[in-house]
Short mmCIF file of C-alpha atoms and ligand atoms in Angstrom, two decimals:
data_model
loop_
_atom_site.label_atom_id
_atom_site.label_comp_id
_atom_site.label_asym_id
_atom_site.label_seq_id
_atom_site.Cartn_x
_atom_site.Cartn_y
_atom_site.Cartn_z
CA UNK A 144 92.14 93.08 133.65
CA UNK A 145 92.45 95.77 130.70
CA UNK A 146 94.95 97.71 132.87
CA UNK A 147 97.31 94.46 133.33
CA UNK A 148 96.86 94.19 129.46
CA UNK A 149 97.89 97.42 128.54
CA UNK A 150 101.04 97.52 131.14
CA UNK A 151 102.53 94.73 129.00
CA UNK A 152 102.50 96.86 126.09
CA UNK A 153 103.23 100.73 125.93
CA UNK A 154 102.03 103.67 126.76
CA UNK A 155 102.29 104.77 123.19
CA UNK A 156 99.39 105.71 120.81
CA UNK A 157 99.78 105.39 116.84
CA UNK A 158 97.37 107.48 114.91
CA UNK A 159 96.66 106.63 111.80
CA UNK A 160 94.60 109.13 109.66
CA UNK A 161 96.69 111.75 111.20
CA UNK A 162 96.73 114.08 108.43
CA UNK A 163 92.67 114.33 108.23
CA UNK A 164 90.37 117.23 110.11
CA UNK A 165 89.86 114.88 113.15
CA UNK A 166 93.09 113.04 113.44
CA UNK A 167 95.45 116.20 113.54
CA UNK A 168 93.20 117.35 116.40
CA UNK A 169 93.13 113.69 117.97
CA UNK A 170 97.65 114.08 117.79
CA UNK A 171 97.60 117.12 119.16
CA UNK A 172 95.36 116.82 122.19
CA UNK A 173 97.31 113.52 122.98
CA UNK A 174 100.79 115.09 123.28
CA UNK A 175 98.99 118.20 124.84
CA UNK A 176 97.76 115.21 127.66
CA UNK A 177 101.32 113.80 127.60
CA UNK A 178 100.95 110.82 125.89
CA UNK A 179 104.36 109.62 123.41
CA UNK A 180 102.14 109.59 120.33
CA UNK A 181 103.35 108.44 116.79
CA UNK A 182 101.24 110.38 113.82
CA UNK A 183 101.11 107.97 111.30
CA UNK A 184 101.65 109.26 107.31
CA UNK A 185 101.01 107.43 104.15
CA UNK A 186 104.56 107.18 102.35
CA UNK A 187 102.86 108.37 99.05
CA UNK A 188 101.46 111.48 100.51
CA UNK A 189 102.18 114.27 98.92
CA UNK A 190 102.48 116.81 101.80
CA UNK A 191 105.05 114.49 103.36
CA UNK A 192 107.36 116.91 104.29
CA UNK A 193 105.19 119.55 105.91
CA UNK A 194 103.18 117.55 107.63
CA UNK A 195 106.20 115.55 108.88
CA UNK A 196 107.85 119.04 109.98
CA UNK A 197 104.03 119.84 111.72
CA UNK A 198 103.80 116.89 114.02
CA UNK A 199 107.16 116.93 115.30
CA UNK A 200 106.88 120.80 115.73
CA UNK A 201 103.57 119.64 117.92
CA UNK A 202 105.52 117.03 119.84
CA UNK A 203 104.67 113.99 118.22
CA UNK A 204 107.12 110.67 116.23
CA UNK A 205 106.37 110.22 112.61
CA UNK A 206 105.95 106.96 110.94
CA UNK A 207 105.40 106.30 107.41
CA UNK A 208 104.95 102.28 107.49
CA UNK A 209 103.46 101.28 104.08
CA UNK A 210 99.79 100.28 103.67
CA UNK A 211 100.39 96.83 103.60
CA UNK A 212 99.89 93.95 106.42
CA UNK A 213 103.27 92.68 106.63
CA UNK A 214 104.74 95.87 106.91
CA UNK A 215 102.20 97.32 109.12
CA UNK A 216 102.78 93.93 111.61
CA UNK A 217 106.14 94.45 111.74
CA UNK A 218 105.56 98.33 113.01
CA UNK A 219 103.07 97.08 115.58
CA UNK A 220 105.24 94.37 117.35
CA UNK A 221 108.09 96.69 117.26
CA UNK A 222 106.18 100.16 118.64
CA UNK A 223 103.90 97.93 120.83
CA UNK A 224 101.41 100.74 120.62
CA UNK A 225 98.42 100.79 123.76
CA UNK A 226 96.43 102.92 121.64
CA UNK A 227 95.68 102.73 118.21
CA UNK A 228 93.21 104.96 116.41
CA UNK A 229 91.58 104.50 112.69
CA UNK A 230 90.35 108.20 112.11
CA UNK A 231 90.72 107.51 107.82
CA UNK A 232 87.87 108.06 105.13
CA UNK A 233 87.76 108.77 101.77
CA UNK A 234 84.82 111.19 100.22
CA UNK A 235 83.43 110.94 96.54
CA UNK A 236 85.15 113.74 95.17
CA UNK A 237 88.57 111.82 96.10
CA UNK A 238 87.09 108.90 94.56
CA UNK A 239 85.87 110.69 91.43
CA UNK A 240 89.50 112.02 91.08
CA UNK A 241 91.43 109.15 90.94
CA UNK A 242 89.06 107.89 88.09
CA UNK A 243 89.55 111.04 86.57
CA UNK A 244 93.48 110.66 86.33
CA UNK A 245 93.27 106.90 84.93
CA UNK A 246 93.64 104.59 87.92
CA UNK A 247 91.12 102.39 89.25
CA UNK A 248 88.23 103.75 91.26
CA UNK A 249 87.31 101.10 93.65
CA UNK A 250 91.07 101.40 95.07
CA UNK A 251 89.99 104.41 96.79
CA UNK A 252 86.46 103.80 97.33
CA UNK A 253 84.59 102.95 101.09
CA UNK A 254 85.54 99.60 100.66
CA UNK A 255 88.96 100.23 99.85
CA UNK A 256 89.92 102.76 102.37
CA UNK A 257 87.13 103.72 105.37
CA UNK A 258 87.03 99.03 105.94
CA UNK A 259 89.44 97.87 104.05
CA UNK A 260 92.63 100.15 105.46
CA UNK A 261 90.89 100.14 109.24
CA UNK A 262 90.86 96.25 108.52
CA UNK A 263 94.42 96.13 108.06
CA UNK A 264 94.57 97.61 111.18
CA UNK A 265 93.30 95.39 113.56
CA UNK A 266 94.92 92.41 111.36
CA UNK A 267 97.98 93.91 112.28
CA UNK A 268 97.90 94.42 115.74
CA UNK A 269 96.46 90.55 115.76
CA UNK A 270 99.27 89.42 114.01
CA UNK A 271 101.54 91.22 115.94
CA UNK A 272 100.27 89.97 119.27
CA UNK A 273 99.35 93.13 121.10
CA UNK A 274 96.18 93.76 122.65
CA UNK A 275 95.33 97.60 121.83
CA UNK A 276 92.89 99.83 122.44
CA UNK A 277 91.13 100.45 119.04
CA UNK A 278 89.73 103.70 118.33
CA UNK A 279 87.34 103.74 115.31
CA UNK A 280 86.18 106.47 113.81
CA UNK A 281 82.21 105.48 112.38
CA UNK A 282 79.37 107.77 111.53
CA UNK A 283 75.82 108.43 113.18
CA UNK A 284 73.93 106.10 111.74
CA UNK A 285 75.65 103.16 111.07
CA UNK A 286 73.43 99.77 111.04
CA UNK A 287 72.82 96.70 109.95
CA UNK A 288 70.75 97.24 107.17
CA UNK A 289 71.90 100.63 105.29
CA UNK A 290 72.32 100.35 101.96
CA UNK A 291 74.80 102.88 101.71
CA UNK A 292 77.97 101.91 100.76
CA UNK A 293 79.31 104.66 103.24
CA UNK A 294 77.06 102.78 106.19
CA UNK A 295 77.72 99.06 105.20
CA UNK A 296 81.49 100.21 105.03
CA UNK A 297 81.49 101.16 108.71
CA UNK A 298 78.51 98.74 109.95
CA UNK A 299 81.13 95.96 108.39
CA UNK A 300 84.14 97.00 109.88
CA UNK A 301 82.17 97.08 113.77
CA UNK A 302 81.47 93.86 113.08
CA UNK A 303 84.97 93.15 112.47
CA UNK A 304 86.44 95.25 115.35
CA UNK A 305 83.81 94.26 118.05
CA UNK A 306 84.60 90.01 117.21
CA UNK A 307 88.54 90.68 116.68
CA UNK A 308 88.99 90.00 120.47
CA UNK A 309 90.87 94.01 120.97
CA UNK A 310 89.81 96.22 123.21
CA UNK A 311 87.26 99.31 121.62
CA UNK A 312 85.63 102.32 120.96
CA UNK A 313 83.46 102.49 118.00
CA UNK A 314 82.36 106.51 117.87
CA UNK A 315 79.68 107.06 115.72
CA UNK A 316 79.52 111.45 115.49
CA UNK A 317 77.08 113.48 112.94
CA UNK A 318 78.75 116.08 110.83
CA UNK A 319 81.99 117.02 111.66
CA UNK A 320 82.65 120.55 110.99
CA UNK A 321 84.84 123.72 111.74
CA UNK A 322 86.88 126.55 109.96
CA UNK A 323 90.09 124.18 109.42
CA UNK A 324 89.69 122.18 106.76
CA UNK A 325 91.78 121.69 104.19
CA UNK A 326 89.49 121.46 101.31
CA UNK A 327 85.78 123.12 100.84
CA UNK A 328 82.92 121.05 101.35
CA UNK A 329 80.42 123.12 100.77
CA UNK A 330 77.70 120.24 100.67
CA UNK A 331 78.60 119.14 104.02
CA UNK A 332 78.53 122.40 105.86
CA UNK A 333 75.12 123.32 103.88
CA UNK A 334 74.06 119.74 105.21
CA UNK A 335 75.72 120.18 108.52
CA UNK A 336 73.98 123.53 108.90
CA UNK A 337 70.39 122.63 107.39
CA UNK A 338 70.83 119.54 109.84
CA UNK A 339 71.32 121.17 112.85
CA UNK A 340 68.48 124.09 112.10
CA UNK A 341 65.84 121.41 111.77
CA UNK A 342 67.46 119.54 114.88
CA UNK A 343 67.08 122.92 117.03
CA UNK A 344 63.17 123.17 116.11
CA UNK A 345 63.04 119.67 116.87
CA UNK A 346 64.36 120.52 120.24
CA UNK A 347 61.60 122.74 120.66
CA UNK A 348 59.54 120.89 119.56
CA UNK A 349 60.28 118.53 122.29
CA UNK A 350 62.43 115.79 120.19
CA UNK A 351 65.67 116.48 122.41
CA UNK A 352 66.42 113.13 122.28
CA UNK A 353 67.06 113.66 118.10
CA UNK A 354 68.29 117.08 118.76
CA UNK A 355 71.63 115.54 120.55
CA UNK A 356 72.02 112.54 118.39
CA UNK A 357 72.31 114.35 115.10
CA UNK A 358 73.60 117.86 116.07
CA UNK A 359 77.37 118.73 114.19
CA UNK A 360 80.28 118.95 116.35
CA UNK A 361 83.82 120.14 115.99
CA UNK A 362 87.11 118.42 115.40
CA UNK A 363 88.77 119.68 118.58
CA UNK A 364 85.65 118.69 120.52
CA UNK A 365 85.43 115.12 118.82
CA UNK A 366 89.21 114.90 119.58
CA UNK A 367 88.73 115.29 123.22
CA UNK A 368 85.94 112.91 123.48
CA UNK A 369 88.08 110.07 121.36
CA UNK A 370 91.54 110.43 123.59
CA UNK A 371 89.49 110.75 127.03
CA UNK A 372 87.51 107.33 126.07
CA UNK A 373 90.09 105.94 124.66
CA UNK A 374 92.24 106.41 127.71
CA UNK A 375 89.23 105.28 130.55
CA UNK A 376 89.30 101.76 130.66
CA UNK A 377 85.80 101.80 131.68
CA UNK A 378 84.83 103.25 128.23
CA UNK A 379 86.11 99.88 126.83
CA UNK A 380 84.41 97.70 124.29
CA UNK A 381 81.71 100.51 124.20
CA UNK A 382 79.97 102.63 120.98
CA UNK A 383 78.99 106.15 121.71
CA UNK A 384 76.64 107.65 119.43
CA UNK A 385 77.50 111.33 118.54
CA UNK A 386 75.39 112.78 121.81
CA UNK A 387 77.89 111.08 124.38
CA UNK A 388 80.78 112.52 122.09
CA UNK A 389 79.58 115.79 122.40
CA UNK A 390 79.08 115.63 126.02
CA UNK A 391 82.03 114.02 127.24
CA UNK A 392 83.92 116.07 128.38
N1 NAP B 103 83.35 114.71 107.94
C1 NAP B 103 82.25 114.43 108.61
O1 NAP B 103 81.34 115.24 108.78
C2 NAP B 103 82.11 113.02 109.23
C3 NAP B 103 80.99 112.72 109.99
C4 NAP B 103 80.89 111.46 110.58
C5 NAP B 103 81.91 110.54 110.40
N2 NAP B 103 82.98 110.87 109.63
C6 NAP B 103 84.03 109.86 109.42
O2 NAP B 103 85.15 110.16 110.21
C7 NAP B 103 86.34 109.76 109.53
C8 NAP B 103 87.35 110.91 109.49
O3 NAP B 103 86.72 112.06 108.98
P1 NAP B 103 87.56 113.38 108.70
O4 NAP B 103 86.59 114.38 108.19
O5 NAP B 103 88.43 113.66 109.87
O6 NAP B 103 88.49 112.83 107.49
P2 NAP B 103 89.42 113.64 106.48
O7 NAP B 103 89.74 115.00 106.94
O8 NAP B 103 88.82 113.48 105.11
O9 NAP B 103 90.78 112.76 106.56
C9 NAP B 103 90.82 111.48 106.05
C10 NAP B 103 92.12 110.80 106.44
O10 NAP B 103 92.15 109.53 105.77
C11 NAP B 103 93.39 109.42 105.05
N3 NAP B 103 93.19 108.67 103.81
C12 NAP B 103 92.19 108.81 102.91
N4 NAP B 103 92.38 107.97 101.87
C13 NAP B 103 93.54 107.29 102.14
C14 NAP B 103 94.28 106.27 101.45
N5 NAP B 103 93.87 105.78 100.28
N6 NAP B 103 95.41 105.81 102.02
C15 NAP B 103 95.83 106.28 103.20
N7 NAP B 103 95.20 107.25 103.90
C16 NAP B 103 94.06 107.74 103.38
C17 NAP B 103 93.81 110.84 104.73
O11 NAP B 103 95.20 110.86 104.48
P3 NAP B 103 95.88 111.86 103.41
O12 NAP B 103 95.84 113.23 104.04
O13 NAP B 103 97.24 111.33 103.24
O14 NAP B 103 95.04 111.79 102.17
C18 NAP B 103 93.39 111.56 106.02
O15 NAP B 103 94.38 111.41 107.00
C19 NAP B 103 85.89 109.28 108.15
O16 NAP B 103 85.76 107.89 108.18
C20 NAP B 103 84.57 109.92 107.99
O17 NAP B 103 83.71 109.28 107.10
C21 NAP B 103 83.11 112.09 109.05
#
């Protein structure tokens, strides 16, 4: 039934979050598997340009639809993509900037950007009338009853994607680390590293089961995990906690 539902759309994927440490990864395994993939820019970014020049040079479109559901309906109905993945997040030092230069805070805060842009998402491809498969990027962890605004951001936005009648897959990875980045986070490699030292004793311990679940990964490993489930129709309307990311493939 998903396969007859897909062949009345395309066999396009439209990444939004392209720019970040997993989505570049996520473009670039997709063309490398031959799928026509659209990388997906903000028009307000400021590396426009390069990173423009970097996706075609990789083999991919580049669309620069506004933030903004009417807009962002219009792309969907007229790209028709099969495949749509939501790899965006903000962090608290972006957060903390944008206060810092005068602008409001909570426009660039969990709610605003890891639910509220992923949101606009799936209202789009509603609106537009195409049944997708809708990748979301989530976190180890996520549930119900975190009072995180980080967790209830994601947990939310589940919610959302698992009742919004699209196809999914919710991943929910640890720390997502490798030499790439773009900006230092020292915290999260410390935690990322401190993490996966206590999760190795653990191991030896004989808590394996914890071991796999909260282990780091990479971006290009992560990436290869999200395009081959996204592309399995039997990995549909599934979550895969960060063990089954790790291992698959
Ligand atoms: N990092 C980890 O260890 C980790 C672990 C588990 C889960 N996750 C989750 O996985 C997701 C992706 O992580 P990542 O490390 O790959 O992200 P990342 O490198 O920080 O990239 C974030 C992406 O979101 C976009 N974005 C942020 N704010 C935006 C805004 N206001 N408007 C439009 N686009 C915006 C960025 O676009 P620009 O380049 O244009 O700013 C970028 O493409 C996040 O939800 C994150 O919380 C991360």
């Amino acid at each position: 039934m998903m396969t007859e539902a897909l062949e009345r759309i395309s066999d396009q994927a439209l990444v939004a979050g392209a720019t970040g440490f997993t989505g570049r990864e996520v473009v670039r395994v997709l063309v490398e598997k031959g799928v026509p993939t659209i990388a997906h820019l903000r028009p307000d970014s400021t590396r426009l340009k390069e990173w423009t020049e970097r996706f075609q040079k990789m083999g991919a479109e580049v669309d620069n639809t506004a933030w903004e559901l009417t807009a962002m309906t219009g792309t969907f109905a007229r790209l028709r993509p099969a495949y749509i993945f939501s790899l965006l997040g903000t962090t608290r030092a972006r957060v903390k900037q944008v206060a810092r230069s005068g602008k409001d805070p909570k426009t660039q805060d969990y709610g605003a950007v890891d639910y509220g842009l992923a949101a606009l998402l799936i209202n789009a491809a509603k609106a537009a009338g195409i049944k997708p498969v809708f990748v979301y990027l989530s976190a180890a962890g996520t549930n119900a009853k975190s009072g995180s605004p980080y967790y209830q951001a994601r947990w939310k936005l589940e919610q959302e994607l698992i009742k919004s009648g699209l196809f999914y897959v919710i991943a929910r990875p640890s720390f997502i680390i490798g030499p790439d980045r773009d900006e230092k986070r020292a915290g999260e490699i410390y935690g990322a590293r401190t993490l996966d030292l206590l999760l190795a004793l653990a191991g030896i311990f004989g808590l394996k089961k914890m071991n796999g679940r909260y282990r780091s990964t990479s971006n290009t490993i992560l990436a290869q995990a999200l395009v081959r489930l996204a592309l399995d129709p039997n990995c549909a309307n599934k979550i895969f906690e960060s063990e089954e990311l790790r291992n698959s493939d």
